[in-house]
mmCIF file of C-alpha atoms in Angstrom:
data_model
loop_
_atom_site.group_PDB
_atom_site.id
_atom_site.type_symbol
_atom_site.label_atom_id
_atom_site.label_comp_id
_atom_site.label_asym_id
_atom_site.label_seq_id
_atom_site.Cartn_x
_atom_site.Cartn_y
_atom_site.Cartn_z
ATOM 1 C CA VAL A 1 140.813 63.060 13.396
ATOM 2 C CA GLU A 2 144.384 63.589 14.552
ATOM 3 C CA ILE A 3 143.697 63.282 18.280
ATOM 4 C CA ALA A 4 141.980 59.919 17.785
ATOM 5 C CA SER A 5 145.022 58.683 15.877
ATOM 6 C CA GLN A 6 147.347 59.864 18.647
ATOM 7 C CA ILE A 7 145.234 58.188 21.311
ATOM 8 C CA LEU A 8 145.036 54.905 19.409
ATOM 9 C CA GLN A 9 148.810 54.896 18.932
ATOM 10 C CA TYR A 10 149.305 55.596 22.627
ATOM 11 C CA VAL A 11 146.907 52.824 23.643
ATOM 12 C CA ASP A 12 148.505 50.368 21.223
ATOM 13 C CA ARG A 13 151.770 50.867 23.150
ATOM 14 C CA ASN A 14 150.231 51.111 26.632
ATOM 15 C CA TYR A 15 147.102 48.935 26.720
ATOM 16 C CA LYS A 16 148.455 46.956 29.685
ATOM 17 C CA GLU A 17 148.235 50.149 31.755
ATOM 18 C CA ASN A 18 145.126 52.066 32.772
ATOM 19 C CA CYS A 19 143.650 53.225 29.477
ATOM 20 C CA SER A 20 140.296 54.408 30.742
ATOM 21 C CA ILE A 21 138.574 57.340 29.110
ATOM 22 C CA GLU A 22 139.201 59.273 32.332
ATOM 23 C CA GLU A 23 142.953 58.648 32.149
ATOM 24 C CA LEU A 24 143.080 59.511 28.462
ATOM 25 C CA SER A 25 141.050 62.686 28.926
ATOM 26 C CA GLN A 26 143.545 63.879 31.531
ATOM 27 C CA LYS A 27 146.575 62.853 29.498
ATOM 28 C CA PHE A 28 145.373 64.398 26.234
ATOM 29 C CA ASN A 29 143.467 67.303 27.827
ATOM 30 C CA TYR A 30 140.062 66.609 26.269
ATOM 31 C CA SER A 31 136.755 66.116 28.023
ATOM 32 C CA ARG A 32 135.593 62.617 28.843
ATOM 33 C CA GLY A 33 132.385 63.144 26.849
ATOM 34 C CA TYR A 34 134.211 64.354 23.761
ATOM 35 C CA LEU A 35 136.637 61.409 23.785
ATOM 36 C CA THR A 36 133.870 58.888 24.407
ATOM 37 C CA THR A 37 131.915 60.128 21.380
ATOM 38 C CA LEU A 38 134.954 60.567 19.141
ATOM 39 C CA LEU A 39 136.509 57.186 19.882
ATOM 40 C CA LYS A 40 133.249 55.292 19.522
ATOM 41 C CA LYS A 41 132.770 56.914 16.113
ATOM 42 C CA VAL A 42 136.337 56.035 15.044
ATOM 43 C CA ILE A 43 136.580 52.468 16.410
ATOM 44 C CA GLY A 44 132.931 51.483 16.091
ATOM 45 C CA GLU A 45 132.572 49.968 19.553
ATOM 46 C CA PRO A 46 132.526 51.083 23.177
ATOM 47 C CA TRP A 47 135.968 52.031 24.495
ATOM 48 C CA PRO A 48 136.168 49.363 27.232
ATOM 49 C CA ASP A 49 135.375 46.645 24.669
ATOM 50 C CA PHE A 50 138.140 47.915 22.394
ATOM 51 C CA VAL A 51 140.774 47.969 25.149
ATOM 52 C CA ASN A 52 139.681 44.586 26.471
ATOM 53 C CA ARG A 53 139.957 43.106 22.975
ATOM 54 C CA LEU A 54 143.557 44.345 22.698
ATOM 55 C CA ARG A 55 144.351 42.842 26.095
ATOM 56 C CA VAL A 56 142.646 39.539 25.327
ATOM 57 C CA ARG A 57 144.529 39.158 22.053
ATOM 58 C CA TYR A 58 147.787 39.697 23.902
ATOM 59 C CA ALA A 59 146.718 37.163 26.544
ATOM 60 C CA HIS A 60 145.729 34.604 23.921
ATOM 61 C CA ASN A 61 149.077 34.911 22.164
ATOM 62 C CA ARG A 62 150.946 34.667 25.458
ATOM 63 C CA LEU A 63 148.994 31.598 26.583
ATOM 64 C CA THR A 64 149.435 29.945 23.192
ATOM 65 C CA LYS A 65 153.214 30.468 23.163
ATOM 66 C CA ASP A 66 153.978 29.565 26.786
ATOM 67 C CA ALA A 67 152.314 26.473 28.241
ATOM 68 C CA ASN A 68 153.925 27.092 31.638
ATOM 69 C CA VAL A 69 152.376 30.487 32.350
ATOM 70 C CA SER A 70 149.190 30.621 34.411
ATOM 71 C CA VAL A 71 145.993 32.135 33.078
ATOM 72 C CA ASP A 72 145.709 34.324 36.191
ATOM 73 C CA ASP A 73 149.234 35.681 35.766
ATOM 74 C CA VAL A 74 148.617 36.528 32.115
ATOM 75 C CA ALA A 75 145.321 38.240 32.928
ATOM 76 C CA ILE A 76 147.057 40.477 35.460
ATOM 77 C CA GLU A 77 150.030 41.037 33.153
ATOM 78 C CA CYS A 78 147.839 42.283 30.323
ATOM 79 C CA GLY A 79 146.003 44.796 32.503
ATOM 80 C CA PHE A 80 142.891 43.115 33.879
ATOM 81 C CA ASN A 81 142.102 43.872 37.515
ATOM 82 C CA SER A 82 139.361 41.262 37.737
ATOM 83 C CA MET A 83 139.462 37.639 36.656
ATOM 84 C CA MET A 84 135.726 37.738 35.970
ATOM 85 C CA THR A 85 136.215 40.624 33.554
ATOM 86 C CA PHE A 86 139.111 38.813 31.896
ATOM 87 C CA TYR A 87 137.135 35.595 31.409
ATOM 88 C CA ARG A 88 134.108 37.491 30.122
ATOM 89 C CA ALA A 89 136.217 39.524 27.666
ATOM 90 C CA TYR A 90 138.134 36.447 26.516
ATOM 91 C CA LYS A 91 134.927 34.535 25.871
ATOM 92 C CA LYS A 92 133.480 37.484 23.959
ATOM 93 C CA VAL A 93 136.466 37.488 21.584
ATOM 94 C CA TYR A 94 137.182 33.737 21.284
ATOM 95 C CA GLN A 95 133.796 32.175 22.197
ATOM 96 C CA LYS A 96 135.541 30.007 24.803
ATOM 97 C CA THR A 97 137.299 30.449 28.107
ATOM 98 C CA PRO A 98 141.107 30.564 28.389
ATOM 99 C CA ARG A 99 141.333 27.379 30.444
ATOM 100 C CA ARG A 100 144.036 24.957 29.420
#
């Protein structure tokens, strides 16, 4: 579906920002319910898990490349508002915490 493709392209460029279903429904002028159903069908997982996985991959790459950056700073930089959510999402993707 074309709208799903447009949304995924947008999120790929803007995942550090607020990419909630609510924000996307306003931006793309579709209902929250429609986008929730459509995106889950297209990506095969709940929307928050998908966005968190994008953010965690960015964080992992950033932490791997720069030993001087703090985990907290990277978590905030990649769009997490809560350290608990960041650690939980990171562990879900990498089966370990991002501690150095």
